[in-house]
Structures are given as structure tokens and as C-alpha cells.
CSV table of C-alpha atoms and ligand atoms in Angstrom, one decimal:
chain,number,residue,atom,x,y,z
A,243,MET,CA,6.5,106.0,-89.1
A,244,ALA,CA,4.9,107.8,-86.1
A,245,ARG,CA,1.6,107.6,-88.0
A,246,LEU,CA,2.0,103.9,-88.5
A,247,ARG,CA,2.9,103.4,-84.8
A,248,PHE,CA,-0.2,105.4,-83.9
A,249,VAL,CA,-2.4,103.3,-86.1
A,250,LEU,CA,-0.9,100.1,-84.8
A,251,SER,CA,-1.2,101.1,-81.2
A,252,PHE,CA,-4.8,102.1,-81.8
A,253,LEU,CA,-5.5,98.7,-83.4
A,254,PHE,CA,-3.8,97.0,-80.5
A,255,LEU,CA,-6.0,98.9,-78.0
A,256,PHE,CA,-9.1,98.1,-80.0
A,257,ILE,CA,-8.2,94.4,-79.9
A,258,LEU,CA,-7.5,94.6,-76.2
A,259,GLN,CA,-10.9,96.2,-75.7
A,260,ALA,CA,-12.6,93.5,-77.8
A,261,ILE,CA,-11.0,90.8,-75.6
A,262,TYR,CA,-12.1,92.8,-72.5
A,263,VAL,CA,-15.7,93.0,-73.7
A,264,ALA,CA,-15.8,89.3,-74.6
A,265,THR,CA,-14.3,87.9,-71.4
A,266,ASP,CA,-15.3,90.4,-68.7
A,267,SER,CA,-18.3,92.1,-70.2
A,268,GLU,CA,-20.5,92.4,-67.1
A,269,SER,CA,-18.0,92.8,-64.3
A,270,PHE,CA,-19.9,96.0,-63.5
A,271,ILE,CA,-23.0,94.2,-62.2
A,272,GLY,CA,-22.9,93.5,-58.5
A,273,VAL,CA,-25.4,92.8,-55.7
A,274,ASN,CA,-25.7,93.4,-52.0
A,275,TYR,CA,-26.1,90.3,-49.9
A,276,GLY,CA,-27.6,91.6,-46.6
A,277,GLN,CA,-28.3,89.1,-43.8
A,278,VAL,CA,-30.8,90.8,-41.5
A,279,ALA,CA,-33.2,87.9,-42.1
A,280,ASP,CA,-34.1,84.5,-40.6
A,281,ASN,CA,-35.1,82.8,-43.8
A,282,LEU,CA,-32.1,83.0,-46.1
A,283,PRO,CA,-31.1,80.0,-48.2
A,284,PRO,CA,-27.7,78.4,-47.3
A,285,PRO,CA,-24.6,80.1,-48.7
A,286,SER,CA,-23.8,77.2,-51.0
A,287,ALA,CA,-27.3,77.5,-52.7
A,288,THR,CA,-26.7,81.2,-53.1
A,289,ALA,CA,-23.3,80.7,-54.7
A,290,ARG,CA,-25.0,78.3,-57.2
A,291,LEU,CA,-27.8,80.8,-57.9
A,292,LEU,CA,-25.3,83.6,-58.5
A,293,GLN,CA,-23.4,81.5,-61.0
A,294,THR,CA,-26.6,81.2,-63.1
A,295,THR,CA,-26.8,85.0,-63.3
A,296,ALA,CA,-24.8,87.9,-64.9
A,297,ILE,CA,-23.9,89.1,-61.3
A,298,GLU,CA,-20.2,89.1,-61.0
A,299,LYS,CA,-19.7,90.8,-57.7
A,300,VAL,CA,-21.2,90.5,-54.2
A,301,ARG,CA,-21.1,92.9,-51.4
A,302,LEU,CA,-21.3,91.6,-47.8
A,303,TYR,CA,-22.0,94.0,-44.9
A,304,GLY,CA,-19.7,91.9,-42.7
A,305,ALA,CA,-17.3,89.0,-43.4
A,306,ASP,CA,-19.4,85.8,-42.8
A,307,PRO,CA,-16.8,83.0,-43.4
A,308,ALA,CA,-19.5,80.6,-44.6
A,309,ILE,CA,-20.4,82.9,-47.4
A,310,ILE,CA,-16.9,83.9,-48.3
A,311,LYS,CA,-16.0,80.1,-48.4
A,312,ALA,CA,-19.1,79.3,-50.5
A,313,LEU,CA,-18.0,81.8,-53.1
A,314,ALA,CA,-14.5,80.2,-53.4
A,315,ASN,CA,-13.5,79.3,-57.0
A,316,THR,CA,-16.5,81.0,-58.5
A,317,GLY,CA,-14.5,84.0,-59.7
A,318,ILE,CA,-17.2,86.2,-58.2
A,319,GLY,CA,-15.6,89.4,-56.7
A,320,ILE,CA,-16.3,89.8,-53.0
A,321,VAL,CA,-16.6,93.0,-51.0
A,322,ILE,CA,-16.4,92.4,-47.3
A,323,GLY,CA,-17.1,94.9,-44.6
A,324,ALA,CA,-15.8,95.9,-41.2
A,325,ALA,CA,-18.6,97.0,-38.9
A,326,ASN,CA,-19.0,100.5,-37.6
A,327,GLY,CA,-18.5,99.1,-34.1
A,328,ASP,CA,-15.0,97.8,-35.1
A,329,ILE,CA,-13.8,101.2,-36.2
A,330,PRO,CA,-12.5,102.5,-32.9
A,331,ALA,CA,-10.4,99.3,-32.3
A,332,LEU,CA,-9.2,99.3,-36.0
A,333,ALA,CA,-8.2,103.0,-35.7
A,334,GLY,CA,-6.5,102.7,-32.3
A,335,ASP,CA,-4.7,99.4,-32.5
A,336,PRO,CA,-2.7,98.3,-35.6
A,337,ASN,CA,-2.6,94.8,-34.2
A,338,PHE,CA,-6.4,94.7,-34.2
A,339,ALA,CA,-6.3,95.6,-37.9
A,340,LYS,CA,-3.7,92.9,-38.5
A,341,ASN,CA,-5.9,90.3,-36.7
A,342,TRP,CA,-8.9,91.5,-38.7
A,343,ILE,CA,-7.1,90.7,-42.0
A,344,ASN,CA,-5.6,87.5,-40.6
A,345,THR,CA,-9.1,86.3,-39.6
A,346,ASN,CA,-11.3,87.6,-42.4
A,347,VAL,CA,-9.1,87.6,-45.5
A,348,LEU,CA,-6.0,85.4,-45.3
A,349,PRO,CA,-7.7,82.1,-44.8
A,350,PHE,CA,-9.9,82.6,-47.9
A,351,TYR,CA,-7.8,84.5,-50.4
A,352,PRO,CA,-7.2,84.0,-53.3
A,353,ALA,CA,-9.6,81.1,-53.8
A,354,SER,CA,-12.3,83.5,-52.6
A,355,ASN,CA,-11.8,86.6,-54.8
A,356,ILE,CA,-11.9,89.3,-52.2
A,357,ILE,CA,-11.5,92.6,-54.0
A,358,LEU,CA,-12.4,95.3,-51.5
A,359,VAL,CA,-12.8,95.9,-47.7
A,360,THR,CA,-15.3,98.6,-46.8
A,361,VAL,CA,-14.8,100.1,-43.4
A,362,GLY,CA,-18.0,101.1,-41.9
A,363,ASN,CA,-21.3,102.0,-43.5
A,364,GLU,CA,-22.5,105.6,-43.9
A,365,VAL,CA,-20.3,106.7,-41.0
A,366,MET,CA,-19.9,110.3,-42.3
A,367,THR,CA,-23.6,110.9,-41.9
A,368,SER,CA,-23.9,109.1,-38.6
A,369,THR,CA,-23.4,112.4,-36.6
A,370,ASP,CA,-21.0,110.4,-34.3
A,371,ARG,CA,-18.1,112.7,-34.5
A,372,ASN,CA,-15.7,110.3,-32.8
A,373,LEU,CA,-16.4,107.6,-35.3
A,374,MET,CA,-16.1,110.0,-38.2
A,375,THR,CA,-12.6,111.1,-37.1
A,376,GLN,CA,-11.5,107.4,-36.5
A,377,LEU,CA,-12.6,106.3,-39.9
A,378,LEU,CA,-9.5,107.3,-41.8
A,379,PRO,CA,-7.0,105.9,-39.3
A,380,ALA,CA,-9.0,102.6,-39.3
A,381,MET,CA,-8.8,102.5,-43.1
A,382,GLN,CA,-5.0,103.2,-42.9
A,383,ASN,CA,-4.4,100.5,-40.4
A,384,LEU,CA,-6.2,97.9,-42.5
A,385,GLN,CA,-4.3,99.1,-45.6
A,386,ASN,CA,-1.0,98.7,-43.7
A,387,ALA,CA,-2.1,95.2,-42.6
A,388,LEU,CA,-2.9,94.3,-46.2
A,389,ASN,CA,0.5,95.7,-47.4
A,390,ALA,CA,2.3,93.7,-44.7
A,391,ALA,CA,0.6,90.6,-46.1
A,392,SER,CA,1.6,91.6,-49.6
A,393,LEU,CA,-2.0,92.2,-50.6
A,394,GLY,CA,-1.8,96.0,-50.9
A,395,GLY,CA,-3.1,96.9,-54.4
A,396,LYS,CA,-4.8,93.5,-54.8
A,397,ILE,CA,-7.4,94.1,-52.2
A,398,LYS,CA,-8.5,97.8,-51.9
A,399,VAL,CA,-9.8,99.6,-48.8
A,400,SER,CA,-12.7,102.1,-48.8
A,401,THR,CA,-15.8,103.1,-47.0
A,402,VAL,CA,-19.4,103.6,-48.1
A,403,HIS,CA,-21.2,106.9,-48.0
A,404,SER,CA,-24.9,107.9,-48.2
A,405,MET,CA,-25.9,110.7,-50.7
A,406,ALA,CA,-26.4,112.9,-47.6
A,407,VAL,CA,-22.6,113.7,-47.7
A,408,LEU,CA,-23.6,116.0,-50.5
A,409,LYS,CA,-25.1,119.4,-49.8
A,410,ARG,CA,-26.3,119.6,-53.4
A,411,SER,CA,-26.6,117.2,-56.2
A,412,GLU,CA,-29.1,118.9,-58.5
A,413,PRO,CA,-28.5,120.0,-61.1
A,414,PRO,CA,-25.5,117.7,-61.4
A,415,SER,CA,-23.1,120.6,-62.2
A,416,SER,CA,-23.8,122.1,-58.8
A,417,GLY,CA,-22.8,118.9,-57.0
A,418,SER,CA,-20.9,119.7,-53.8
A,419,PHE,CA,-20.2,118.1,-50.5
A,420,ASP,CA,-21.5,119.3,-47.2
A,421,PRO,CA,-19.0,121.9,-46.1
A,422,GLY,CA,-19.2,120.6,-42.5
A,423,LEU,CA,-17.7,117.3,-43.7
A,424,ALA,CA,-15.3,118.7,-46.2
A,425,ASP,CA,-12.1,118.4,-44.1
A,426,LEU,CA,-12.8,114.8,-43.2
A,427,LEU,CA,-13.9,113.9,-46.7
A,428,LYS,CA,-10.7,115.4,-48.1
A,429,GLY,CA,-8.7,113.1,-45.9
A,430,LEU,CA,-10.7,110.0,-47.0
A,431,LEU,CA,-10.5,111.1,-50.7
A,432,GLY,CA,-6.7,111.6,-50.3
A,433,PHE,CA,-6.6,107.9,-49.1
A,434,ASN,CA,-8.8,106.8,-52.1
A,435,ASN,CA,-6.6,108.7,-54.5
A,436,ALA,CA,-3.3,107.4,-53.0
A,437,THR,CA,-4.4,103.8,-52.9
A,438,GLY,CA,-6.5,103.6,-56.0
A,439,SER,CA,-9.6,102.6,-54.1
A,440,PRO,CA,-13.0,103.8,-55.2
A,441,PHE,CA,-15.4,106.3,-53.6
A,442,ALA,CA,-18.4,104.2,-52.8
A,443,ILE,CA,-21.8,105.8,-52.5
A,444,ASN,CA,-25.5,104.9,-52.3
A,445,PRO,CA,-27.6,106.9,-54.8
A,446,TYR,CA,-31.3,106.0,-54.6
A,447,PRO,CA,-33.5,107.6,-57.3
A,448,TYR,CA,-36.3,105.9,-55.3
A,449,PHE,CA,-35.8,108.4,-52.4
A,450,ALA,CA,-35.7,111.3,-54.9
A,451,TYR,CA,-39.1,110.3,-56.2
A,452,ARG,CA,-40.5,109.9,-52.7
A,453,SER,CA,-39.6,113.5,-51.9
A,454,ASP,CA,-41.1,114.7,-55.3
A,455,PRO,CA,-43.8,112.3,-56.2
A,456,ARG,CA,-44.9,113.6,-59.6
A,457,PRO,CA,-45.4,111.4,-62.6
A,458,GLU,CA,-42.6,113.0,-64.6
A,459,THR,CA,-40.2,112.5,-61.7
A,460,LEU,CA,-41.2,108.9,-61.6
A,461,ALA,CA,-40.5,108.4,-65.3
A,462,PHE,CA,-37.2,110.3,-64.9
A,463,CYS,CA,-36.3,107.9,-62.0
A,464,LEU,CA,-37.4,104.7,-63.8
A,465,PHE,CA,-35.4,105.5,-67.1
A,466,GLN,CA,-38.8,105.8,-68.9
A,467,ASN,CA,-39.9,108.3,-71.5
A,468,ASN,CA,-39.7,111.8,-69.9
A,469,PRO,CA,-38.9,115.4,-71.0
A,470,GLY,CA,-35.4,115.1,-69.3
A,471,ARG,CA,-33.8,117.7,-67.1
A,472,PHE,CA,-31.6,120.4,-68.5
A,473,ASP,CA,-28.4,121.3,-66.6
A,474,PRO,CA,-27.7,125.0,-67.3
A,475,GLY,CA,-24.2,124.6,-65.9
A,476,THR,CA,-23.1,122.1,-68.6
A,477,LYS,CA,-25.9,122.4,-71.1
A,478,ILE,CA,-26.4,118.7,-70.7
A,479,LYS,CA,-29.9,117.3,-70.8
A,480,TYR,CA,-30.2,114.4,-68.3
A,481,ALA,CA,-32.5,111.5,-69.3
A,482,ASN,CA,-32.6,109.8,-66.0
A,483,MET,CA,-32.1,110.4,-62.3
A,484,PHE,CA,-29.3,107.7,-61.8
A,485,ASP,CA,-27.0,109.5,-64.2
A,486,ALA,CA,-27.9,112.9,-62.7
A,487,GLN,CA,-27.1,111.7,-59.1
A,488,VAL,CA,-23.9,110.0,-60.1
A,489,ASP,CA,-22.7,113.1,-62.1
A,490,GLY,CA,-23.6,115.2,-59.1
A,491,VAL,CA,-21.1,113.1,-57.1
A,492,ARG,CA,-18.6,113.3,-59.9
A,493,THR,CA,-18.8,117.1,-59.9
A,494,ALA,CA,-18.4,117.3,-56.1
A,495,LEU,CA,-15.3,115.0,-56.3
A,496,ASN,CA,-13.8,117.1,-59.2
A,497,TRP,CA,-14.3,120.3,-57.3
A,498,MET,CA,-12.3,118.9,-54.4
A,499,GLY,CA,-9.5,118.0,-56.8
A,500,PHE,CA,-10.1,114.3,-57.1
A,501,LYS,CA,-10.8,113.8,-60.8
A,502,ASP,CA,-9.1,110.4,-60.9
A,503,VAL,CA,-10.9,108.8,-57.9
A,504,GLU,CA,-13.5,106.3,-59.3
A,505,ILE,CA,-17.1,106.2,-58.2
A,506,VAL,CA,-18.7,102.9,-57.2
A,507,VAL,CA,-22.4,102.6,-56.6
A,508,ALA,CA,-22.4,100.5,-53.5
A,509,GLU,CA,-26.2,100.4,-53.2
A,510,THR,CA,-29.1,101.3,-55.4
A,511,GLY,CA,-32.6,99.7,-55.7
A,512,TRP,CA,-36.3,100.0,-55.5
A,513,PRO,CA,-38.8,98.1,-53.2
A,514,TYR,CA,-41.5,96.0,-54.9
A,515,LYS,CA,-44.0,96.5,-52.1
A,516,GLY,CA,-44.7,98.8,-49.2
A,517,ASP,CA,-47.3,99.9,-46.7
A,518,GLU,CA,-50.5,101.4,-48.0
A,519,ASN,CA,-49.3,105.0,-47.3
A,520,GLU,CA,-46.0,104.6,-49.0
A,521,VAL,CA,-45.5,106.3,-52.4
A,522,GLY,CA,-43.3,104.5,-54.9
A,523,PRO,CA,-43.0,100.8,-54.0
A,524,SER,CA,-44.6,98.4,-56.5
A,525,MET,CA,-43.7,95.3,-58.5
A,526,GLU,CA,-44.0,97.3,-61.7
A,527,ASN,CA,-41.8,100.2,-60.5
A,528,ALA,CA,-39.1,97.9,-59.0
A,529,ARG,CA,-39.0,95.8,-62.3
A,530,ALA,CA,-38.7,99.0,-64.3
A,531,TYR,CA,-36.0,100.6,-62.2
A,532,ASN,CA,-33.8,97.5,-61.9
A,533,GLY,CA,-34.4,96.2,-65.4
A,534,ASN,CA,-33.8,99.6,-67.0
A,535,LEU,CA,-30.8,100.3,-64.8
A,536,ILE,CA,-29.2,97.0,-65.9
A,537,ALA,CA,-30.0,97.7,-69.5
A,538,HIS,CA,-28.5,101.2,-69.1
A,539,LEU,CA,-25.3,99.8,-67.6
A,540,ARG,CA,-25.0,97.1,-70.4
A,541,SER,CA,-25.4,99.8,-73.0
A,542,MET,CA,-21.9,101.0,-72.0
A,543,ALA,CA,-23.1,104.6,-72.3
A,544,GLY,CA,-21.8,105.6,-68.9
A,545,THR,CA,-23.0,108.9,-67.7
A,546,PRO,CA,-22.8,112.3,-69.5
A,547,LEU,CA,-19.7,113.3,-67.4
A,548,MET,CA,-18.2,109.8,-67.6
A,549,PRO,CA,-19.1,108.5,-71.1
A,550,GLY,CA,-18.3,105.1,-72.4
A,551,LYS,CA,-17.7,103.2,-69.2
A,552,PRO,CA,-20.5,101.7,-67.0
A,553,ILE,CA,-20.1,102.4,-63.4
A,554,ASP,CA,-19.6,99.4,-61.0
A,555,THR,CA,-23.0,99.1,-59.5
A,556,TYR,CA,-24.2,96.8,-56.6
A,557,LEU,CA,-27.9,96.3,-56.8
A,558,PHE,CA,-29.8,96.4,-53.5
A,559,ALA,CA,-30.5,93.6,-52.8
A,560,LEU,CA,-30.1,89.9,-53.4
A,561,TYR,CA,-32.8,88.9,-50.9
A,562,ASP,CA,-35.5,90.6,-48.8
A,563,GLU,CA,-34.3,91.1,-45.2
A,564,ASP,CA,-37.4,90.2,-43.2
A,565,LEU,CA,-36.0,91.3,-39.8
A,566,LYS,CA,-35.3,94.9,-40.8
A,567,PRO,CA,-37.3,97.5,-38.9
A,568,GLY,CA,-39.3,100.4,-40.4
A,569,PRO,CA,-42.0,100.5,-43.1
A,570,SER,CA,-42.7,97.4,-45.2
A,571,SER,CA,-40.7,98.7,-48.1
A,572,GLU,CA,-37.5,98.2,-46.1
A,573,ARG,CA,-38.2,94.5,-46.2
A,574,ALA,CA,-39.0,94.3,-49.9
A,575,PHE,CA,-35.9,95.1,-52.0
A,576,GLY,CA,-35.0,91.5,-52.8
A,577,LEU,CA,-34.4,90.4,-56.4
A,578,PHE,CA,-34.7,86.8,-55.4
A,579,ARG,CA,-36.9,84.9,-52.9
A,580,PRO,CA,-35.6,82.6,-50.2
A,581,ASP,CA,-36.6,79.6,-52.5
A,582,LEU,CA,-34.2,81.0,-55.1
A,583,THR,CA,-36.9,82.0,-57.6
A,584,MET,CA,-36.9,85.5,-59.1
A,585,THR,CA,-39.1,88.1,-57.3
A,586,TYR,CA,-39.5,89.6,-60.8
A,587,ASP,CA,-37.4,89.3,-64.0
A,588,VAL,CA,-34.9,92.0,-64.7
A,589,GLY,CA,-32.8,90.0,-67.3
A,590,LEU,CA,-30.1,88.9,-64.9
A,591,SER,CA,-30.2,85.2,-65.7
A,592,LYS,CA,-27.4,84.0,-68.0
A,593,THR,CA,-29.9,82.6,-70.5
A,594,SER,CA,-31.9,85.8,-70.8
A,595,GLN,CA,-28.6,87.6,-71.2
A,596,ILE,CA,-27.8,85.5,-74.3
A,597,SER,CA,-31.2,85.9,-75.9
A,598,GLY,CA,-30.8,89.6,-75.3
A,599,VAL,CA,-27.7,89.6,-77.4
A,600,CYS,CA,-29.4,87.6,-80.2
A,601,GLN,CA,-32.4,89.9,-80.5
B,776,LIG,C1,-3.7,112.0,-56.5
B,776,LIG,O1,-2.7,111.0,-56.7
B,776,LIG,C2,-1.8,111.4,-57.7
B,776,LIG,C3,-0.8,110.3,-57.9
B,776,LIG,O2,-0.4,109.7,-56.8
B,776,LIG,C4,-1.1,112.7,-57.2
B,776,LIG,O3,-0.1,113.1,-58.2
B,776,LIG,C5,-2.1,113.8,-57.0
B,776,LIG,O4,-1.5,114.9,-56.4
B,776,LIG,C6,-3.2,113.3,-56.0
B,776,LIG,N1,-4.2,114.3,-56.0
B,776,LIG,C7,-4.7,114.8,-54.8
B,776,LIG,C8,-5.7,115.9,-55.0
B,776,LIG,O5,-4.2,114.5,-53.7
């Protein structure tokens, strides 16, 4: 009897998973919609563009009402952001947090499928100690405001980290956080763990290549043929830098005791052009990185430490941001041009997705 029950429940799970794969197969592909630009198409055109692609989630750095509204009734998951500059008021005044939710969430939800509020961007590596200590209280006040509006659990609250919160990430089994940030990170992770929100981080194999510009490193970063990298701690041979970086984060989280906190890749990408003296940016490399990353996610392989489940990944970025300062590469991460054509093809359009299945 127990055996039959076991077989039946296994079958049931299998059917559930089949339904999941059929209806929600690519919920793990997201994109960053940055707006530091003066040439972006209107939000309504962007909403239509996104619906022709396999992209199912969009991350905004702020909470532009025109974009949130344009995405209404598309089913696309929306991540909205509270700016670093709002953190002191969010932390210090529960009413400010309540107003923030009243203004940026309640008028749009649930028609607009807001799934996550990120509080601040890369605050823990900002070196602004005040802001760093105010981050957790700001997140707590926003969570309380969501709870009061009966949206706790439906809309999660988190923050986004740069990889620099890690002291080490290579080899992945040595992944560990910067000890100087450990106390504050423990608090933030306790919040993630208690509320079921993800730990959001920005791994960029592109930057790893720039600091070690050898051909085998490039191939490792672009998911191309390479000898792989052996991790003596786990005896795992890593085939690509993305998995290695994400598993470095996983190891650091596990060491701190947060095995159940999920990782979300809030940003990753590769620029398609740069200045003459920049190593790495090119159309070929950008297409290889993003295209192979998407194929890797679709393979459902996961990472060696998290097999079988693709990690939610927000590609950087939807469009170039022509007003960003710095080297040319900073303005050349866009997957689409302002006229809505592809910068290069990475297999994101719905038709190429179908033909991919048929092959
Ligand atoms: C994480 O949350 C679970 C369930 O609420 C709890 O039992 C566990 O102690 C928490 N872990 C840590 C490290 O806080």
C-alpha cells in the first residue's frame, strides 16, 4: 500500500511538473529595463515587443507608472525598485513606506503583475555606512506596508548586491562573504529567509574576463569549448564562469546557514561594443554570451550545486542607455535597438523559440 501511494504520488508530481513545464516553461528569463537614455521607445511599444519574446519578467530600477501601466494584463512579472536615496526615509518613517506602496503598487496591482520590490541597488558595496545600516529597516517597513495591504507573500521585498559582497568566489567551494559585511548581510539574509524573498546579485563573467583576458578564460566565460575548471573542494569540474560565480554565491550563503534562500541573478550581460582600448566587448562575444546563457538556462541543467532548476536571470539589458557615463561599453549592453529591432539574435523571439523545439 505504502509502495502504491509512493508510486502514485510520484506520478502526480511528474504530471504536475509536466504541466508546469508546458505552461510556465520560461518564467526564468527576465530583462533589465534601464532608462538612463533619451531615445527609448514608448512603454506601450516596449510592452508589445516583450510579448513577442520569451522574456517573462522585467526589472525596473525605479517605479515609472507609465511602464508599470503599459505592462498591465500582459502577465509579465514586474520588479520595481526603491532608489538608494529613498532608503533613509523608508527606514526612518513607516508612513513614508506606506505611502511608497500606496503610490507605486496599489494603483496598478494586480492588473500589473508586480512580483518584487528591490530596495536600493548595490548598497552594501557603496561604502556609505549609514545607508548600509538603514537598508534592513527600510526593507522591513516596506514589508510591513505590504502586509498591511494584504500583499505580504504575494509581492516580495529584497535588495540587489554586486559580486563585491563576496571576498572570494573562486573556486566556487571557497565562496565567502566579505567579513566586514557579514553582520549586516546576516540581518538581510535573515529577512530573505523569513519572508521567502530571494538573494539578488549581479554576476558578470564579462568583468572576470576583463581582469584575466586569456583566450581560455574567454571561452570559459562565453560557454564555449574550454578545458573547464576543477574545484578541488567539491571535485566538480566547472564548464562555464556563470555556474562558477553562482555556485560561489551559493557556497557563501550556505556557510552563513541560509541554504533555503534562493538566488536570483538580477543582472548579467555583455556589451557588444566598446572603446578601442577595451578588452571583451564585441558583437560576436555579446551574442555568444547571451545566446549561450539563454540556451544554458533553457537546458534546465541548473548549476552543479543547484542541479535541475534554472536560476531566475534578468539579462542586462533591454536597451542601450545612451546617457550613461564611462567607457563606450557602458552604453552598449542593449539586446534591442530603440526602433525595436534586435541588436543581435539570441533566440529570444517566440518564433525562434518554437523552431528551437522542433529541431
Ligand atoms: C530560516 O527560516 C526557517 C523557517 O522559518 C527557520 O526554521 C530557520 O531557522 C531560518 N534559518 C536561519 C538561518 O535563520
